[in-house]
Short mmCIF file of N, CA and C and ligand atoms in Angstrom, two decimals:
data_model
loop_
_atom_site.label_atom_id
_atom_site.label_comp_id
_atom_site.label_asym_id
_atom_site.label_seq_id
_atom_site.Cartn_x
_atom_site.Cartn_y
_atom_site.Cartn_z
N MET A 1 6.06 6.30 64.50
CA MET A 1 5.54 6.30 63.13
C MET A 1 4.32 5.38 63.04
N ASN A 2 3.27 5.85 62.40
CA ASN A 2 2.08 5.00 62.35
C ASN A 2 2.14 4.03 61.16
N GLN A 3 1.21 3.09 61.17
CA GLN A 3 1.23 2.01 60.18
C GLN A 3 1.08 2.54 58.75
N THR A 4 0.27 3.57 58.58
CA THR A 4 0.06 4.14 57.24
C THR A 4 1.37 4.70 56.69
N GLU A 5 2.10 5.39 57.58
CA GLU A 5 3.37 5.97 57.14
C GLU A 5 4.37 4.86 56.79
N ILE A 6 4.38 3.81 57.63
CA ILE A 6 5.28 2.67 57.35
C ILE A 6 4.93 2.07 55.99
N ASP A 7 3.65 1.84 55.74
CA ASP A 7 3.23 1.23 54.47
C ASP A 7 3.59 2.13 53.29
N THR A 8 3.45 3.44 53.47
CA THR A 8 3.80 4.39 52.40
C THR A 8 5.28 4.32 52.07
N ILE A 9 6.11 4.28 53.11
CA ILE A 9 7.56 4.24 52.91
C ILE A 9 7.97 2.93 52.22
N VAL A 10 7.38 1.83 52.68
CA VAL A 10 7.68 0.53 52.07
C VAL A 10 7.32 0.55 50.58
N GLU A 11 6.20 1.17 50.27
CA GLU A 11 5.75 1.26 48.87
C GLU A 11 6.68 2.15 48.04
N VAL A 12 7.18 3.21 48.64
CA VAL A 12 8.15 4.07 47.93
C VAL A 12 9.35 3.22 47.50
N HIS A 13 9.84 2.39 48.42
CA HIS A 13 11.01 1.57 48.09
C HIS A 13 10.67 0.50 47.06
N ARG A 14 9.49 -0.10 47.19
CA ARG A 14 9.09 -1.13 46.22
C ARG A 14 9.09 -0.55 44.79
N LEU A 15 8.51 0.63 44.65
CA LEU A 15 8.40 1.24 43.33
C LEU A 15 9.76 1.80 42.86
N ALA A 16 10.52 2.37 43.79
CA ALA A 16 11.82 2.96 43.43
C ALA A 16 12.75 1.92 42.83
N PHE A 17 12.73 0.72 43.39
CA PHE A 17 13.69 -0.31 42.96
C PHE A 17 13.18 -1.18 41.81
N GLY A 18 11.94 -0.95 41.40
CA GLY A 18 11.46 -1.60 40.18
C GLY A 18 11.10 -3.05 40.33
N LYS A 19 10.69 -3.63 39.19
CA LYS A 19 10.14 -4.99 39.19
C LYS A 19 11.09 -6.04 39.74
N GLU A 20 12.36 -5.94 39.35
CA GLU A 20 13.29 -7.02 39.71
C GLU A 20 13.65 -7.03 41.19
N GLU A 21 13.92 -5.86 41.74
CA GLU A 21 14.40 -5.79 43.13
C GLU A 21 13.36 -5.29 44.12
N GLY A 22 12.29 -4.69 43.60
CA GLY A 22 11.34 -3.96 44.45
C GLY A 22 10.80 -4.76 45.64
N ASP A 23 10.36 -5.98 45.38
CA ASP A 23 9.76 -6.76 46.47
C ASP A 23 10.79 -7.08 47.57
N ASP A 24 11.99 -7.45 47.15
CA ASP A 24 13.03 -7.77 48.14
C ASP A 24 13.40 -6.53 48.96
N ILE A 25 13.53 -5.40 48.28
CA ILE A 25 13.93 -4.18 49.00
C ILE A 25 12.80 -3.71 49.91
N ALA A 26 11.56 -3.89 49.46
CA ALA A 26 10.41 -3.50 50.29
C ALA A 26 10.40 -4.34 51.58
N ARG A 27 10.71 -5.62 51.44
CA ARG A 27 10.75 -6.51 52.62
C ARG A 27 11.87 -6.06 53.57
N LEU A 28 13.00 -5.72 52.98
CA LEU A 28 14.14 -5.24 53.78
C LEU A 28 13.74 -3.98 54.54
N ALA A 29 13.10 -3.04 53.83
CA ALA A 29 12.69 -1.78 54.46
C ALA A 29 11.72 -2.04 55.61
N ARG A 30 10.76 -2.93 55.40
CA ARG A 30 9.79 -3.21 56.46
C ARG A 30 10.49 -3.80 57.69
N GLY A 31 11.44 -4.68 57.43
CA GLY A 31 12.20 -5.28 58.53
C GLY A 31 12.94 -4.23 59.34
N PHE A 32 13.59 -3.30 58.65
CA PHE A 32 14.33 -2.25 59.36
C PHE A 32 13.36 -1.31 60.10
N LEU A 33 12.22 -1.03 59.47
CA LEU A 33 11.25 -0.13 60.13
C LEU A 33 10.63 -0.76 61.37
N ASP A 34 10.68 -2.09 61.44
CA ASP A 34 10.17 -2.79 62.63
C ASP A 34 11.10 -2.63 63.84
N LEU A 35 12.36 -2.30 63.55
CA LEU A 35 13.34 -2.17 64.64
C LEU A 35 13.15 -0.82 65.33
N PRO A 36 13.30 -0.79 66.66
CA PRO A 36 12.95 0.43 67.39
C PRO A 36 13.85 1.63 67.12
N ASP A 37 15.11 1.41 66.75
CA ASP A 37 16.04 2.54 66.66
C ASP A 37 16.39 2.96 65.24
N THR A 38 15.73 2.38 64.27
CA THR A 38 16.01 2.78 62.89
C THR A 38 15.59 4.23 62.66
N ILE A 39 16.49 4.99 62.02
CA ILE A 39 16.20 6.39 61.70
C ILE A 39 15.64 6.45 60.28
N SER A 40 14.52 7.12 60.14
CA SER A 40 13.87 7.23 58.84
C SER A 40 13.80 8.70 58.43
N ILE A 41 14.33 9.00 57.23
CA ILE A 41 14.30 10.37 56.73
C ILE A 41 13.55 10.37 55.40
N SER A 42 12.52 11.19 55.31
CA SER A 42 11.71 11.22 54.09
C SER A 42 11.68 12.62 53.50
N SER A 43 11.37 12.68 52.20
CA SER A 43 11.11 13.97 51.55
C SER A 43 9.71 13.91 50.96
N GLU A 44 9.03 15.05 51.03
CA GLU A 44 7.67 15.11 50.49
C GLU A 44 7.61 16.05 49.30
N ARG A 45 6.75 15.71 48.36
CA ARG A 45 6.39 16.58 47.25
C ARG A 45 4.89 16.44 47.05
N ASP A 46 4.24 17.49 46.68
CA ASP A 46 2.79 17.42 46.42
C ASP A 46 2.03 16.79 47.59
N GLY A 47 2.51 17.04 48.81
CA GLY A 47 1.81 16.57 50.00
C GLY A 47 1.96 15.08 50.29
N LYS A 48 2.92 14.41 49.64
CA LYS A 48 3.09 12.99 49.93
C LYS A 48 4.58 12.63 49.98
N ILE A 49 4.87 11.51 50.66
CA ILE A 49 6.26 11.05 50.75
C ILE A 49 6.67 10.49 49.39
N VAL A 50 7.77 11.02 48.85
CA VAL A 50 8.22 10.54 47.53
C VAL A 50 9.64 9.96 47.59
N GLY A 51 10.31 10.15 48.71
CA GLY A 51 11.65 9.61 48.86
C GLY A 51 11.92 9.29 50.32
N ASN A 52 12.73 8.25 50.52
CA ASN A 52 13.02 7.85 51.91
C ASN A 52 14.36 7.15 51.98
N VAL A 53 14.99 7.32 53.12
CA VAL A 53 16.22 6.58 53.41
C VAL A 53 16.17 6.13 54.87
N LEU A 54 16.69 4.91 55.10
CA LEU A 54 16.69 4.37 56.46
C LEU A 54 18.13 4.15 56.93
N PHE A 55 18.34 4.41 58.22
CA PHE A 55 19.65 4.19 58.85
C PHE A 55 19.42 3.33 60.09
N THR A 56 19.98 2.13 60.08
CA THR A 56 19.78 1.20 61.19
C THR A 56 21.08 1.06 61.99
N PRO A 57 21.01 1.30 63.29
CA PRO A 57 22.23 1.23 64.09
C PRO A 57 22.74 -0.21 64.27
N PHE A 58 24.03 -0.34 64.32
CA PHE A 58 24.63 -1.65 64.64
C PHE A 58 25.95 -1.41 65.36
N LYS A 59 26.47 -2.50 65.98
CA LYS A 59 27.73 -2.39 66.72
C LYS A 59 28.75 -3.37 66.18
N PHE A 60 30.00 -2.94 66.11
CA PHE A 60 31.10 -3.86 65.84
C PHE A 60 31.52 -4.45 67.17
N VAL A 61 31.70 -5.77 67.21
CA VAL A 61 32.10 -6.43 68.46
C VAL A 61 33.39 -5.82 69.00
N ASP A 62 34.32 -5.53 68.09
CA ASP A 62 35.63 -5.00 68.52
C ASP A 62 35.60 -3.52 68.87
N HIS A 63 34.53 -2.82 68.49
CA HIS A 63 34.43 -1.37 68.75
C HIS A 63 33.04 -1.05 69.29
N PRO A 64 32.70 -1.58 70.46
CA PRO A 64 31.33 -1.45 70.97
C PRO A 64 30.90 0.01 71.24
N ASP A 65 31.86 0.91 71.38
CA ASP A 65 31.49 2.29 71.66
C ASP A 65 31.23 3.12 70.39
N ALA A 66 31.61 2.57 69.25
CA ALA A 66 31.42 3.32 68.00
C ALA A 66 29.95 3.28 67.59
N LYS A 67 29.44 4.46 67.28
CA LYS A 67 28.02 4.57 66.89
C LYS A 67 27.92 4.44 65.37
N CYS A 68 27.60 3.21 64.92
CA CYS A 68 27.61 2.93 63.48
C CYS A 68 26.19 2.71 62.96
N TYR A 69 26.01 3.06 61.70
CA TYR A 69 24.70 2.88 61.06
C TYR A 69 24.87 2.23 59.70
N LEU A 70 23.88 1.41 59.34
CA LEU A 70 23.81 0.87 57.99
C LEU A 70 22.78 1.70 57.21
N LEU A 71 23.21 2.23 56.07
CA LEU A 71 22.27 2.98 55.22
C LEU A 71 21.64 1.99 54.25
N ALA A 72 20.34 1.77 54.36
CA ALA A 72 19.62 0.91 53.41
C ALA A 72 18.15 0.85 53.80
N PRO A 73 17.28 0.94 52.83
CA PRO A 73 17.54 1.38 51.46
C PRO A 73 17.35 2.88 51.32
N CYS A 74 17.74 3.41 50.14
CA CYS A 74 17.49 4.81 49.79
C CYS A 74 16.74 4.77 48.47
N GLY A 75 15.56 5.32 48.44
CA GLY A 75 14.77 5.24 47.21
C GLY A 75 13.87 6.45 47.01
N VAL A 76 13.67 6.77 45.74
CA VAL A 76 12.80 7.88 45.35
C VAL A 76 11.81 7.33 44.31
N LEU A 77 10.55 7.70 44.43
CA LEU A 77 9.54 7.25 43.46
C LEU A 77 10.01 7.57 42.05
N PRO A 78 9.85 6.63 41.11
CA PRO A 78 10.36 6.85 39.74
C PRO A 78 9.97 8.20 39.13
N ALA A 79 8.73 8.61 39.33
CA ALA A 79 8.28 9.86 38.71
C ALA A 79 9.01 11.09 39.27
N TYR A 80 9.63 10.94 40.42
CA TYR A 80 10.29 12.08 41.06
C TYR A 80 11.81 11.97 41.01
N GLN A 81 12.33 10.89 40.40
CA GLN A 81 13.78 10.73 40.32
C GLN A 81 14.38 11.78 39.38
N GLY A 82 15.60 12.18 39.70
CA GLY A 82 16.29 13.14 38.83
C GLY A 82 15.88 14.59 39.05
N HIS A 83 15.18 14.84 40.16
CA HIS A 83 14.75 16.21 40.44
C HIS A 83 15.20 16.71 41.81
N GLY A 84 16.24 16.12 42.32
CA GLY A 84 16.82 16.65 43.55
C GLY A 84 16.30 16.06 44.86
N VAL A 85 15.39 15.09 44.78
CA VAL A 85 14.85 14.52 46.03
C VAL A 85 15.93 13.69 46.75
N GLY A 86 16.65 12.88 45.97
CA GLY A 86 17.71 12.05 46.57
C GLY A 86 18.76 12.93 47.26
N LYS A 87 19.13 13.99 46.59
CA LYS A 87 20.12 14.92 47.16
C LYS A 87 19.58 15.51 48.47
N GLU A 88 18.31 15.89 48.45
CA GLU A 88 17.69 16.50 49.64
C GLU A 88 17.69 15.52 50.81
N ILE A 89 17.32 14.26 50.56
CA ILE A 89 17.27 13.33 51.72
C ILE A 89 18.67 12.98 52.20
N MET A 90 19.64 12.91 51.27
CA MET A 90 20.99 12.59 51.71
C MET A 90 21.58 13.75 52.52
N GLU A 91 21.34 14.98 52.08
CA GLU A 91 21.88 16.13 52.82
C GLU A 91 21.21 16.26 54.19
N ALA A 92 19.89 16.03 54.23
CA ALA A 92 19.19 16.10 55.52
C ALA A 92 19.69 14.98 56.44
N SER A 93 19.99 13.82 55.86
CA SER A 93 20.44 12.68 56.66
C SER A 93 21.80 12.95 57.29
N ILE A 94 22.69 13.51 56.48
CA ILE A 94 24.04 13.76 56.99
C ILE A 94 23.97 14.75 58.16
N GLU A 95 23.14 15.76 57.99
CA GLU A 95 22.98 16.75 59.06
C GLU A 95 22.42 16.07 60.32
N HIS A 96 21.42 15.21 60.14
CA HIS A 96 20.80 14.55 61.30
C HIS A 96 21.78 13.59 61.97
N LEU A 97 22.49 12.80 61.15
CA LEU A 97 23.43 11.83 61.73
C LEU A 97 24.55 12.54 62.48
N SER A 98 24.99 13.68 61.95
CA SER A 98 26.02 14.46 62.67
C SER A 98 25.46 14.92 64.00
N SER A 99 24.19 15.34 64.00
CA SER A 99 23.61 15.89 65.23
C SER A 99 23.41 14.82 66.31
N VAL A 100 23.29 13.55 65.90
CA VAL A 100 23.14 12.48 66.91
C VAL A 100 24.48 11.81 67.22
N GLY A 101 25.56 12.36 66.65
CA GLY A 101 26.90 11.87 67.01
C GLY A 101 27.30 10.56 66.36
N ALA A 102 26.80 10.31 65.15
CA ALA A 102 27.18 9.07 64.45
C ALA A 102 28.67 9.09 64.15
N ASP A 103 29.32 7.93 64.35
CA ASP A 103 30.75 7.83 64.05
C ASP A 103 31.00 7.35 62.62
N ALA A 104 30.13 6.46 62.13
CA ALA A 104 30.35 5.90 60.80
C ALA A 104 29.04 5.41 60.20
N VAL A 105 28.95 5.54 58.88
CA VAL A 105 27.78 5.02 58.16
C VAL A 105 28.28 4.15 57.03
N PHE A 106 27.71 2.96 56.92
CA PHE A 106 28.12 2.02 55.87
C PHE A 106 26.96 1.84 54.90
N VAL A 107 27.30 1.72 53.62
CA VAL A 107 26.26 1.49 52.62
C VAL A 107 26.80 0.53 51.57
N LEU A 108 25.91 -0.34 51.09
CA LEU A 108 26.24 -1.22 49.97
C LEU A 108 25.32 -0.75 48.85
N GLY A 109 25.86 -0.02 47.89
CA GLY A 109 24.95 0.50 46.88
C GLY A 109 25.67 1.17 45.73
N VAL A 110 24.89 1.86 44.91
CA VAL A 110 25.38 2.49 43.69
C VAL A 110 26.68 3.27 43.95
N PRO A 111 27.81 2.81 43.39
CA PRO A 111 29.10 3.45 43.71
C PRO A 111 29.25 4.84 43.13
N THR A 112 28.35 5.24 42.22
CA THR A 112 28.47 6.57 41.63
C THR A 112 27.61 7.60 42.36
N PHE A 113 26.67 7.15 43.17
CA PHE A 113 25.75 8.09 43.83
C PHE A 113 26.28 8.54 45.19
N TYR A 114 26.65 7.59 46.04
CA TYR A 114 26.98 7.93 47.43
C TYR A 114 28.25 8.76 47.63
N PRO A 115 29.29 8.61 46.78
CA PRO A 115 30.48 9.46 46.98
C PRO A 115 30.19 10.95 46.96
N ARG A 116 29.08 11.36 46.31
CA ARG A 116 28.69 12.78 46.31
C ARG A 116 28.43 13.29 47.72
N TYR A 117 28.13 12.36 48.62
CA TYR A 117 27.75 12.76 49.98
C TYR A 117 28.79 12.32 51.01
N GLY A 118 30.02 12.12 50.52
CA GLY A 118 31.13 11.87 51.44
C GLY A 118 31.51 10.42 51.63
N PHE A 119 30.77 9.49 51.02
CA PHE A 119 31.11 8.07 51.19
C PHE A 119 32.34 7.73 50.34
N VAL A 120 33.20 6.90 50.91
CA VAL A 120 34.37 6.45 50.16
C VAL A 120 34.32 4.93 50.02
N SER A 121 34.82 4.46 48.91
CA SER A 121 34.80 3.04 48.63
C SER A 121 35.78 2.31 49.55
N THR A 122 35.38 1.11 50.00
CA THR A 122 36.29 0.33 50.86
C THR A 122 36.97 -0.77 50.07
N TYR A 123 36.75 -0.82 48.75
CA TYR A 123 37.48 -1.79 47.92
C TYR A 123 38.15 -1.03 46.78
N ARG A 124 39.14 -1.63 46.23
CA ARG A 124 39.86 -0.97 45.13
C ARG A 124 39.89 -1.92 43.93
C1 COA B 1 19.47 6.80 43.41
C2 COA B 1 18.29 7.70 43.82
C3 COA B 1 18.00 7.51 45.31
C4 COA B 1 18.72 9.16 43.57
O1 COA B 1 17.63 10.03 43.87
P1 COA B 1 17.22 11.18 42.84
O2 COA B 1 16.15 11.99 43.44
O3 COA B 1 16.91 10.54 41.52
O4 COA B 1 18.59 11.97 42.74
P2 COA B 1 18.79 13.55 42.58
O5 COA B 1 17.92 14.06 41.46
O6 COA B 1 18.66 14.21 43.90
O7 COA B 1 20.29 13.60 42.12
C5 COA B 1 21.36 13.89 43.01
C6 COA B 1 22.65 13.69 42.27
O8 COA B 1 22.90 12.28 42.12
C7 COA B 1 23.01 11.95 40.73
N1 COA B 1 22.38 10.63 40.59
C8 COA B 1 21.06 10.36 40.66
N2 COA B 1 20.86 9.03 40.51
C9 COA B 1 22.07 8.47 40.35
C10 COA B 1 22.53 7.13 40.14
N3 COA B 1 21.70 6.08 40.08
N4 COA B 1 23.86 6.93 40.02
C11 COA B 1 24.71 7.98 40.08
N5 COA B 1 24.34 9.26 40.29
C12 COA B 1 23.04 9.50 40.40
C13 COA B 1 22.31 13.06 39.98
O9 COA B 1 22.84 13.20 38.68
C14 COA B 1 22.60 14.26 40.85
O10 COA B 1 23.88 14.77 40.58
P3 COA B 1 24.18 16.36 40.58
O11 COA B 1 23.86 16.85 41.99
O12 COA B 1 25.62 16.44 40.23
O13 COA B 1 23.26 16.93 39.55
C15 COA B 1 17.01 7.43 42.98
O14 COA B 1 17.27 7.69 41.62
C16 COA B 1 16.45 6.02 43.14
O15 COA B 1 15.62 5.79 43.99
N6 COA B 1 16.92 5.09 42.28
C17 COA B 1 16.42 3.71 42.32
C18 COA B 1 16.82 3.02 43.59
C19 COA B 1 18.33 3.09 43.82
O16 COA B 1 19.13 2.81 42.92
N7 COA B 1 18.70 3.46 45.06
C20 COA B 1 20.07 3.60 45.46
C21 COA B 1 20.76 2.30 45.42
S1 COA B 1 21.34 1.73 46.94
#
């Protein structure tokens, strides 16, 4: 991925998460994009990236063979929210993660959004 694409994705997350969280999430996204094995899935509208989600691999010490990923962040430009972009990137992601043999994906985020795509809560 080239630097322009990285900057575009970081900006998508900055704007998606708004004034309060945007800068922190943008920093997080840039950090994950710097890692060599992070998977980046984007959706385009009108010839530009408007939504993105990142999956960064990690290992549990007790389960070194399990192929685990952290989902963070997932964001869609405000002007494009509510029009199916989030659904599109999540569905494309699940297909891609299945194809690379992912065993588990963890996310810390909106508890009403992710269950639509198979995530289950780990707290009660
Ligand atoms: C959350 C987000 C990624 C969803 O993307 P989107 O393009 O707006 O979502 P879609 O239009 O594809 O909607 C997909 C489904 O999720 C629902 N949904 C959208 N945003 C939601 C939210 N914040 N909470 C719960 N459900 C949500 C929609 O109603 C839709 O449901 P349906 O398929 O039953 O109609 C996007 O709104 C966003 O970037 N929000 C700000 C950043 C954020 O909160 N990111 C996730 C937190 S970790």
